[in-house]
Amino acid sequence: MAVGTQAGGSMIYTFRGKWIAGFILVCVCVLLWVRHTALQKSPADVVDFQDPKTTPSAFYAKIPGFTNQLVSFDRISSTCYQNKRPESIEDLSKFVALLHQNRQHKLCGEQYKLFKVIYAIRTKQTTVVLSETFLPKVQKWMNGNQELVEATKKQTIIFVDNKWSLESVVFNPVRAKRPGGQGQGSVAEYVNNLIDKAKEGCDFCSYKKYTAADDFGMLESERTVAISNTFKIEKYHGMIVFKQHDPVHFDQDQFIDAMDLAMRWFKTAAGRATDHKYRHMYWDCLPKASASQVHPHIHLALGDHAYYAKWNRLHKAALKFSESVQNWNYWNAMLQVHNALGLSAHFNSASIISYITPQKDLEVVILAKKPSQDFFRLFYFAVRTFMEDMGQFAISAGCVFPKLDASTDNGAELPAICRLLSRGAADLPRSDVSSFDLFGTANVNKDPFVVIKKVKTALERLKTSKFTYQPKDME
């Protein structure tokens, strides 16, 4: 009897063991099947913040539209900074700390929270040992300035990271003084000679003979003409060509005429391709900035799927920000953060910021709800500041505008944005783009706080400049 009972117990234990093993095997198979299914999921199954089919309309409705109605920097300075203002990028951490220190004031606390939500700052100290044989050469590079020589020995490196766009930059002010960083002589004289030499055989000077047209023909205004790019990157890829050859000495009326014609070209092209609604504009001035011809010309492209890659990443970053930080428009927050640091200036409905994560030297960003006269006049003022006040003639700019059929009050859409930056001294043969820029992070030598001072000074002068052109096609 005892033997039988023992045998029966062994059978029960054996059965239980097999059942448990089988259960574990089934669980493993289910997990493997789920993993396989997830890996096989097509891109169409992935939620895309930009696709209205997969994003609830209620989410879009909650994002406020862009506005540049801000608390003045003077008020922020008196409340949070004891009436002081940051003078250089090296002051950035100190003034963010002051916002935190005075966070009991609602104004200071809000500015601090916004900065910390968007940005991270890291500062490092590094040492350079100069041998007795190398020291004289460094002293010569620094024009005998002993203070700069000492700064070379003990350098401060500042990292600024945007947590949403993933833009990052490294500042080291000493690098701006290294060999080859400046022009070789009179840059203005070099540019004028370059312009004169390029007149001979210039295709754009004879645009009726030597340029192409879109299927709706060329569009003309008094001062500019819209042609087709001969070798396109988009179904509709046009160019605004100035009717004067000189890319540097143009006035406000000429520039606004060009921008007005660009808006007309977008509308005309969209009438031929109704599914193309994403407006892009790109401008490179002079060969140093990769311009194929010296004669001033601005590229236009109308996309159908989304904004082009880098703009699309910014757009998605802005939407994710608004999803995480309720009732906030990313671009409003961006403007407010820069304004709180004294890095913004304003012209009616448009604003300009000296970007704290610039991708090249002197980068500024112009913002407005829509592509308006205020927006383009401020863009013009920025260009003139670069050329007249900073001696930067080789420049690049990229702009996008709200989707053509979208309401400008819809905060889920991009506002009007232009990013303008320097490509370096126009007479320098060395490229301004390095492997760091292409594959790593941006290294910028020009201080955003110095840039904004020049912009503000020039803005006061230019706001009263003569302007007679009346736009017809701006929103």
Coordinates of C-alpha atoms in Angstrom, one line a residue:
M1 CA 0.0 0.0 0.0
A2 CA 2.8 2.3 0.9
V3 CA 4.6 1.4 -2.3
G4 CA 1.5 2.1 -4.4
T5 CA 1.0 5.5 -2.7
Q6 CA 4.6 6.4 -3.4
A7 CA 4.3 5.5 -7.0
G8 CA 1.1 7.5 -7.4
G9 CA 2.8 10.5 -5.8
S10 CA 5.7 10.2 -8.3
M11 CA 3.2 10.2 -11.2
I12 CA 1.5 13.4 -9.9
Y13 CA 4.8 15.2 -9.4
T14 CA 5.9 14.1 -12.9
F15 CA 2.7 15.4 -14.4
R16 CA 3.0 18.7 -12.6
G17 CA 6.6 19.2 -13.7
K18 CA 5.6 18.6 -17.3
W19 CA 2.7 21.0 -17.0
I20 CA 4.9 23.8 -15.7
A21 CA 7.5 23.2 -18.3
G22 CA 4.8 23.3 -21.0
F23 CA 3.4 26.5 -19.6
I24 CA 6.8 28.2 -19.6
L25 CA 7.4 27.0 -23.2
V26 CA 4.0 28.5 -24.3
C27 CA 4.9 31.8 -22.6
V28 CA 8.3 31.9 -24.4
C29 CA 6.6 31.2 -27.7
V30 CA 4.0 34.0 -27.2
L31 CA 6.8 36.5 -26.3
L32 CA 8.8 35.6 -29.3
W33 CA 5.7 36.0 -31.5
V34 CA 4.9 39.4 -30.0
R35 CA 8.5 40.5 -30.6
H36 CA 8.5 39.3 -34.2
T37 CA 5.2 41.1 -34.9
A38 CA 6.6 44.3 -33.4
L39 CA 9.7 44.1 -35.6
Q40 CA 7.5 43.5 -38.7
K41 CA 5.3 46.5 -38.1
S42 CA 5.3 48.8 -41.0
P43 CA 6.1 52.5 -40.8
A44 CA 2.4 53.2 -41.5
D45 CA 1.5 51.5 -38.2
V46 CA 3.7 53.9 -36.2
V47 CA 1.9 56.9 -34.8
D48 CA 3.2 60.1 -36.5
F49 CA 2.6 63.3 -34.6
Q50 CA 2.4 65.1 -38.0
D51 CA -0.3 62.9 -39.4
P52 CA -3.8 64.2 -38.5
K53 CA -5.2 60.6 -39.0
T54 CA -3.2 59.4 -36.1
T55 CA -3.1 62.5 -33.9
P56 CA -6.4 63.5 -32.2
S57 CA -7.6 66.9 -33.4
A58 CA -8.1 67.9 -29.7
F59 CA -4.3 67.8 -29.3
Y60 CA -3.8 70.3 -32.1
A61 CA -6.6 72.6 -30.8
K62 CA -4.9 73.0 -27.4
I63 CA -1.6 74.4 -28.8
P64 CA -1.8 78.2 -28.8
G65 CA -0.6 80.0 -31.9
F66 CA 2.7 81.9 -32.1
T67 CA 2.9 85.3 -30.5
N68 CA 5.7 87.7 -29.7
Q69 CA 3.8 89.5 -26.9
L70 CA 6.4 89.2 -24.1
V71 CA 7.4 90.6 -20.8
S72 CA 10.2 93.1 -21.5
F73 CA 13.8 92.1 -20.7
D74 CA 14.2 95.3 -18.6
R75 CA 11.5 94.0 -16.3
I76 CA 13.0 90.6 -16.1
S77 CA 16.4 92.2 -15.4
S78 CA 15.1 94.3 -12.6
T79 CA 13.2 91.5 -11.0
C80 CA 15.6 88.6 -11.5
Y81 CA 19.1 89.9 -12.2
Q82 CA 19.4 93.0 -10.0
N83 CA 19.3 95.2 -13.2
K84 CA 22.3 93.3 -14.7
R85 CA 22.5 91.7 -18.1
P86 CA 24.6 88.8 -19.5
E87 CA 27.5 90.1 -21.6
S88 CA 28.9 86.9 -23.0
I89 CA 28.2 83.2 -23.4
E90 CA 30.3 82.6 -20.3
D91 CA 27.7 84.5 -18.3
L92 CA 24.9 82.0 -19.3
S93 CA 25.2 79.6 -16.4
K94 CA 25.4 82.5 -13.9
F95 CA 22.2 84.2 -15.1
V96 CA 20.3 80.9 -15.2
A97 CA 21.4 80.4 -11.6
L98 CA 20.0 83.9 -10.8
L99 CA 16.6 82.8 -12.2
H100 CA 16.7 79.8 -10.0
Q101 CA 17.8 81.8 -7.0
N102 CA 14.9 84.3 -7.4
R103 CA 12.4 81.7 -8.4
Q104 CA 10.1 82.8 -5.5
H105 CA 9.1 85.6 -7.9
K106 CA 6.6 84.0 -10.4
L107 CA 8.3 85.8 -13.3
C108 CA 11.8 84.4 -12.5
G109 CA 10.5 81.0 -11.7
E110 CA 8.6 80.7 -15.0
Q111 CA 11.7 81.7 -17.0
Y112 CA 13.9 79.3 -15.1
K113 CA 11.5 76.4 -15.6
L114 CA 11.2 77.1 -19.3
F115 CA 15.0 77.2 -19.7
K116 CA 15.5 74.0 -17.8
V117 CA 12.7 72.2 -19.8
I118 CA 14.4 73.1 -23.1
Y119 CA 18.1 73.4 -22.5
A120 CA 21.0 71.8 -20.6
I121 CA 24.3 73.5 -20.0
R122 CA 27.6 71.9 -19.3
T123 CA 30.9 73.7 -18.6
K124 CA 34.3 72.2 -18.6
Q125 CA 37.8 73.6 -17.8
T126 CA 40.8 72.3 -19.8
T127 CA 44.5 73.0 -19.7
V128 CA 46.9 73.5 -22.6
V129 CA 50.7 73.2 -22.0
L130 CA 52.7 75.5 -24.2
S131 CA 56.4 74.6 -24.6
E132 CA 59.1 77.3 -24.7
T133 CA 59.6 76.8 -28.4
F134 CA 55.8 77.0 -29.2
L135 CA 54.9 79.8 -26.9
P136 CA 56.4 82.6 -29.1
K137 CA 54.3 81.4 -32.0
V138 CA 51.1 81.5 -29.9
Q139 CA 52.0 85.0 -28.7
K140 CA 52.3 86.1 -32.3
W141 CA 48.9 84.6 -33.2
M142 CA 47.4 86.5 -30.3
N143 CA 49.2 89.8 -31.4
G144 CA 51.2 89.8 -28.2
N145 CA 48.0 90.0 -26.0
Q146 CA 49.2 88.3 -22.8
E147 CA 45.6 88.0 -21.5
L148 CA 44.7 85.9 -24.6
V149 CA 47.8 83.8 -24.2
E150 CA 46.9 83.0 -20.6
A151 CA 43.3 82.3 -21.8
T152 CA 44.8 79.8 -24.2
K153 CA 46.5 78.0 -21.3
K154 CA 43.3 77.8 -19.3
Q155 CA 40.3 77.4 -21.5
T156 CA 36.6 77.2 -20.7
I157 CA 34.4 75.0 -22.9
I158 CA 30.7 75.5 -22.8
F159 CA 28.2 72.9 -24.1
V160 CA 24.6 73.9 -24.7
D161 CA 22.1 71.1 -25.7
N162 CA 18.4 71.5 -26.8
K163 CA 16.6 68.5 -25.3
W164 CA 13.8 68.5 -27.9
S165 CA 15.4 69.4 -31.2
L166 CA 18.7 67.6 -30.2
E167 CA 20.6 70.6 -31.5
S168 CA 23.8 71.1 -29.6
V169 CA 26.8 73.4 -29.8
V170 CA 30.2 73.8 -28.2
F171 CA 31.5 77.3 -27.5
N172 CA 35.2 78.0 -26.9
P173 CA 35.8 81.8 -27.3
V174 CA 39.6 81.3 -27.6
R175 CA 39.1 79.3 -30.8
A176 CA 37.9 82.5 -32.5
K177 CA 41.4 83.8 -32.3
R178 CA 43.2 80.8 -33.8
P179 CA 45.0 81.1 -37.1
G180 CA 42.9 81.4 -40.2
G181 CA 39.8 82.6 -38.4
Q182 CA 39.7 86.1 -40.0
G183 CA 39.8 87.5 -43.5
Q184 CA 43.1 88.0 -45.4
G185 CA 42.7 91.7 -46.2
S186 CA 39.9 94.0 -47.3
V187 CA 37.0 91.6 -47.6
A188 CA 34.8 94.3 -49.1
E189 CA 37.3 95.1 -51.8
Y190 CA 37.6 91.4 -52.6
V191 CA 33.8 91.0 -52.8
N192 CA 33.5 94.1 -55.1
N193 CA 36.2 92.7 -57.5
L194 CA 34.5 89.3 -57.4
I195 CA 31.1 90.8 -58.4
D196 CA 32.7 92.8 -61.3
K197 CA 34.5 89.8 -62.7
A198 CA 31.3 87.7 -62.6
K199 CA 29.3 90.1 -64.8
E200 CA 30.9 88.7 -67.9
G201 CA 28.9 85.8 -69.2
C202 CA 26.4 85.9 -66.3
D203 CA 23.4 83.7 -67.2
F204 CA 21.1 85.5 -64.7
C205 CA 21.9 88.9 -66.2
S206 CA 20.4 87.5 -69.4
Y207 CA 17.7 85.4 -67.8
K208 CA 15.3 85.6 -70.8
K209 CA 18.0 83.8 -72.9
Y210 CA 19.8 81.6 -70.5
T211 CA 17.4 80.3 -67.8
A212 CA 14.5 77.9 -67.7
A213 CA 10.8 78.4 -66.8
D214 CA 8.2 76.3 -65.0
D215 CA 5.2 75.0 -66.8
F216 CA 3.3 78.1 -65.8
G217 CA 6.1 80.3 -67.2
M218 CA 8.2 82.9 -65.5
L219 CA 6.8 85.3 -63.0
E220 CA 8.1 88.9 -63.1
S221 CA 7.9 91.9 -60.8
E222 CA 9.6 95.3 -61.2
R223 CA 12.9 94.3 -59.6
T224 CA 12.9 90.4 -59.7
V225 CA 11.9 87.4 -61.7
A226 CA 10.9 83.9 -60.7
I227 CA 12.4 81.2 -62.9
S228 CA 12.8 77.4 -62.8
N229 CA 15.8 75.6 -61.5
T230 CA 17.3 73.7 -64.5
F231 CA 18.1 70.6 -62.4
K232 CA 15.4 70.3 -59.8
I233 CA 15.2 68.7 -56.4
E234 CA 11.4 69.0 -56.3
K235 CA 8.4 68.9 -58.6
Y236 CA 8.3 72.7 -58.3
H237 CA 11.8 74.1 -57.6
G238 CA 12.1 77.7 -58.6
M239 CA 14.5 80.6 -58.1
I240 CA 13.9 84.3 -57.4
V241 CA 16.6 86.2 -59.4
F242 CA 17.3 89.8 -58.8
K243 CA 17.3 92.0 -61.9
Q244 CA 20.6 93.6 -60.7
H245 CA 23.8 91.7 -60.7
D246 CA 25.2 92.9 -57.3
P247 CA 24.3 90.5 -54.5
V248 CA 25.4 92.8 -51.7
H249 CA 24.2 96.4 -52.5
F250 CA 20.5 96.0 -52.7
D251 CA 17.9 98.1 -50.9
Q252 CA 14.8 97.3 -48.8
D253 CA 12.4 97.8 -51.7
Q254 CA 14.3 95.3 -53.9
F255 CA 14.4 92.7 -51.1
I256 CA 10.7 93.0 -50.2
D257 CA 9.9 92.8 -53.9
A258 CA 11.8 89.5 -54.1
M259 CA 10.0 88.1 -51.0
D260 CA 6.6 89.2 -52.4
L261 CA 7.3 87.5 -55.7
A262 CA 8.4 84.3 -53.8
M263 CA 5.0 84.2 -52.1
R264 CA 3.3 84.6 -55.5
W265 CA 5.4 81.8 -56.9
F266 CA 4.3 79.4 -54.0
K267 CA 0.7 80.2 -54.6
T268 CA 1.0 79.7 -58.4
A269 CA 2.9 76.4 -58.0
A270 CA 0.4 75.1 -55.4
G271 CA -2.4 75.9 -57.9
R272 CA -0.8 73.4 -60.3
A273 CA 0.0 70.8 -57.6
T274 CA -2.7 71.1 -55.0
D275 CA -1.2 68.4 -52.7
H276 CA 2.0 70.4 -52.4
K277 CA 1.7 72.8 -49.4
Y278 CA 5.1 72.9 -47.7
R279 CA 7.0 76.1 -48.5
H280 CA 10.8 76.3 -48.3
M281 CA 13.2 79.0 -49.2
Y282 CA 17.0 78.9 -49.3
W283 CA 19.6 81.5 -50.1
D284 CA 23.4 81.3 -50.4
C285 CA 25.3 84.5 -51.1
L286 CA 28.7 84.3 -52.8
P287 CA 30.8 81.2 -53.7
K288 CA 32.1 81.0 -50.1
A289 CA 28.6 80.2 -49.1
S290 CA 28.2 77.6 -51.9
A291 CA 26.3 79.9 -54.4
S292 CA 26.7 78.6 -57.9
Q293 CA 26.6 82.1 -59.3
V294 CA 27.5 85.5 -57.9
H295 CA 24.3 87.1 -59.2
P296 CA 21.8 87.1 -56.4
H297 CA 19.3 84.2 -56.5
I298 CA 17.1 82.5 -53.9
H299 CA 15.8 78.9 -54.2
L300 CA 12.1 78.1 -53.7
A301 CA 10.8 74.5 -53.2
L302 CA 7.2 73.4 -52.6
G303 CA 7.0 70.0 -50.9
D304 CA 4.1 67.6 -50.6
H305 CA 4.7 65.1 -47.8
A306 CA 6.2 67.2 -45.0
Y307 CA 8.8 69.8 -44.4
Y308 CA 12.3 68.7 -45.5
A309 CA 14.3 66.6 -43.1
K310 CA 15.8 69.1 -40.6
W311 CA 12.7 71.3 -40.6
N312 CA 10.6 68.2 -40.1
R313 CA 12.6 67.1 -37.1
L314 CA 12.1 70.6 -35.7
H315 CA 8.4 70.4 -36.4
K316 CA 8.1 67.0 -34.6
A317 CA 10.2 68.2 -31.7
A318 CA 7.8 71.2 -31.3
L319 CA 4.8 68.9 -31.3
K320 CA 6.3 66.6 -28.7
F321 CA 7.2 69.6 -26.6
S322 CA 3.6 70.8 -26.7
E323 CA 2.4 67.3 -25.8
S324 CA 4.6 67.2 -22.8
V325 CA 4.4 70.8 -21.6
Q326 CA 0.7 71.4 -21.7
N327 CA -0.7 74.7 -23.2
W328 CA 2.7 75.8 -24.5
N329 CA 3.8 76.5 -28.0
Y330 CA 7.4 75.5 -28.5
W331 CA 8.3 78.6 -30.5
N332 CA 6.7 80.9 -28.0
A333 CA 8.7 79.1 -25.3
M334 CA 11.9 79.4 -27.4
L335 CA 11.3 83.1 -27.9
Q336 CA 10.6 83.7 -24.2
V337 CA 13.8 81.9 -23.1
H338 CA 15.9 84.0 -25.4
N339 CA 14.1 87.1 -24.4
A340 CA 14.7 86.4 -20.7
L341 CA 18.5 86.3 -21.5
G342 CA 18.4 89.6 -23.5
L343 CA 18.9 87.6 -26.7
S344 CA 15.9 88.9 -28.7
A345 CA 14.8 92.0 -30.5
H346 CA 11.4 92.9 -32.0
F347 CA 9.9 94.7 -35.0
N348 CA 6.2 94.9 -34.7
S349 CA 4.8 91.4 -35.2
A350 CA 8.2 89.8 -35.9
S351 CA 11.1 88.9 -33.6
I352 CA 14.7 87.9 -34.0
I353 CA 16.8 85.9 -31.6
S354 CA 20.5 85.3 -31.4
Y355 CA 20.3 81.5 -31.1
I356 CA 22.0 79.8 -28.2
T357 CA 22.4 76.6 -30.1
P358 CA 23.7 78.0 -33.4
Q359 CA 24.9 75.6 -36.0
K360 CA 27.4 78.1 -37.5
D361 CA 28.8 81.5 -36.5
L362 CA 26.4 84.4 -35.9
E363 CA 23.2 82.4 -36.4
V364 CA 20.0 84.4 -35.8
V365 CA 16.5 83.2 -36.2
I366 CA 13.6 85.4 -37.4
L367 CA 10.1 84.4 -36.2
A368 CA 6.6 85.6 -36.9
K369 CA 3.1 84.0 -37.1
K370 CA 3.1 84.3 -40.9
P371 CA 5.2 85.6 -43.8
S372 CA 4.3 89.2 -43.5
Q373 CA 5.9 92.6 -44.3
D374 CA 7.1 92.9 -40.7
F375 CA 8.8 89.5 -41.0
F376 CA 10.6 90.1 -44.2
R377 CA 11.6 93.6 -43.3
L378 CA 13.2 92.2 -40.1
F379 CA 14.9 89.6 -42.3
Y380 CA 16.3 92.4 -44.5
F381 CA 17.5 94.3 -41.4
A382 CA 19.4 91.2 -40.2
V383 CA 21.0 90.7 -43.6
R384 CA 22.1 94.3 -43.7
T385 CA 23.5 94.0 -40.1
F386 CA 25.6 91.0 -41.3
M387 CA 27.0 92.8 -44.3
E388 CA 27.3 96.4 -43.1
D389 CA 28.0 96.1 -39.4
M390 CA 29.8 92.7 -39.2
G391 CA 31.5 92.5 -42.6
Q392 CA 29.9 89.2 -43.3
F393 CA 29.1 89.0 -47.0
A394 CA 29.1 85.2 -47.4
I395 CA 25.8 84.2 -45.8
S396 CA 23.3 81.3 -45.9
A397 CA 19.7 81.4 -45.0
G398 CA 16.9 78.8 -44.8
C399 CA 13.2 79.7 -44.3
V400 CA 9.9 77.8 -43.9
F401 CA 6.4 79.1 -43.7
P402 CA 3.1 77.7 -42.4
K403 CA 1.5 75.1 -44.6
L404 CA -0.5 76.8 -47.3
D405 CA -4.0 75.6 -46.3
A406 CA -3.4 75.9 -42.5
S407 CA -4.6 78.5 -40.1
T408 CA -1.8 80.6 -38.7
D409 CA -3.6 80.5 -35.4
N410 CA -3.0 76.7 -35.3
G411 CA -0.1 76.2 -32.9
A412 CA 0.5 72.8 -34.3
E413 CA 1.9 74.4 -37.5
L414 CA 5.3 75.9 -37.9
P415 CA 5.3 79.7 -37.8
A416 CA 7.3 81.7 -40.4
I417 CA 11.0 80.9 -39.6
C418 CA 14.2 82.1 -41.2
R419 CA 17.6 81.0 -40.0
L420 CA 20.4 83.2 -41.1
L421 CA 24.1 82.6 -40.5
S422 CA 27.6 83.5 -41.6
R423 CA 29.7 81.1 -43.8
G424 CA 33.0 82.8 -42.8
A425 CA 35.1 85.5 -44.4
A426 CA 34.2 85.7 -48.1
D427 CA 37.9 85.8 -49.1
L428 CA 39.0 82.7 -47.2
P429 CA 39.7 79.6 -49.3
R430 CA 39.3 77.2 -46.4
S431 CA 35.8 75.6 -46.0
D432 CA 33.8 76.6 -43.0
V433 CA 32.4 73.1 -42.7
S434 CA 34.5 70.4 -40.9
S435 CA 34.1 66.8 -40.0
F436 CA 32.9 68.0 -36.6
D437 CA 30.0 69.8 -38.3
L438 CA 29.2 66.9 -40.6
F439 CA 29.4 64.1 -38.1
G440 CA 29.6 65.5 -34.6
T441 CA 28.4 68.7 -33.0
A442 CA 28.6 72.3 -34.0
N443 CA 31.5 74.3 -32.8
V444 CA 30.8 78.0 -32.9
N445 CA 33.3 80.8 -32.2
K446 CA 31.1 83.9 -32.3
D447 CA 29.3 84.8 -29.1
P448 CA 25.5 85.1 -29.3
F449 CA 25.5 87.9 -26.8
V450 CA 27.9 90.0 -28.9
V451 CA 25.8 89.2 -32.0
I452 CA 22.5 90.5 -30.5
K453 CA 24.1 93.8 -29.5
K454 CA 25.0 94.5 -33.1
V455 CA 21.6 93.4 -34.3
K456 CA 19.8 95.7 -31.8
T457 CA 22.0 98.7 -32.7
A458 CA 21.5 98.2 -36.4
L459 CA 17.8 97.6 -35.9
E460 CA 17.3 101.0 -34.4
R461 CA 19.0 102.6 -37.4
L462 CA 17.3 100.5 -40.0
K463 CA 13.7 100.8 -38.6
T464 CA 13.6 104.4 -39.9
S465 CA 15.1 103.6 -43.3
K466 CA 13.2 104.6 -46.5
F467 CA 10.7 102.0 -47.6
T468 CA 8.1 102.5 -50.3
Y469 CA 7.3 99.1 -51.8
Q470 CA 3.7 97.8 -51.2
P471 CA 3.5 94.0 -51.1
K472 CA 0.7 92.3 -53.0
D473 CA 1.1 88.6 -52.2
M474 CA 2.2 88.5 -48.6
E475 CA -0.3 87.0 -46.0

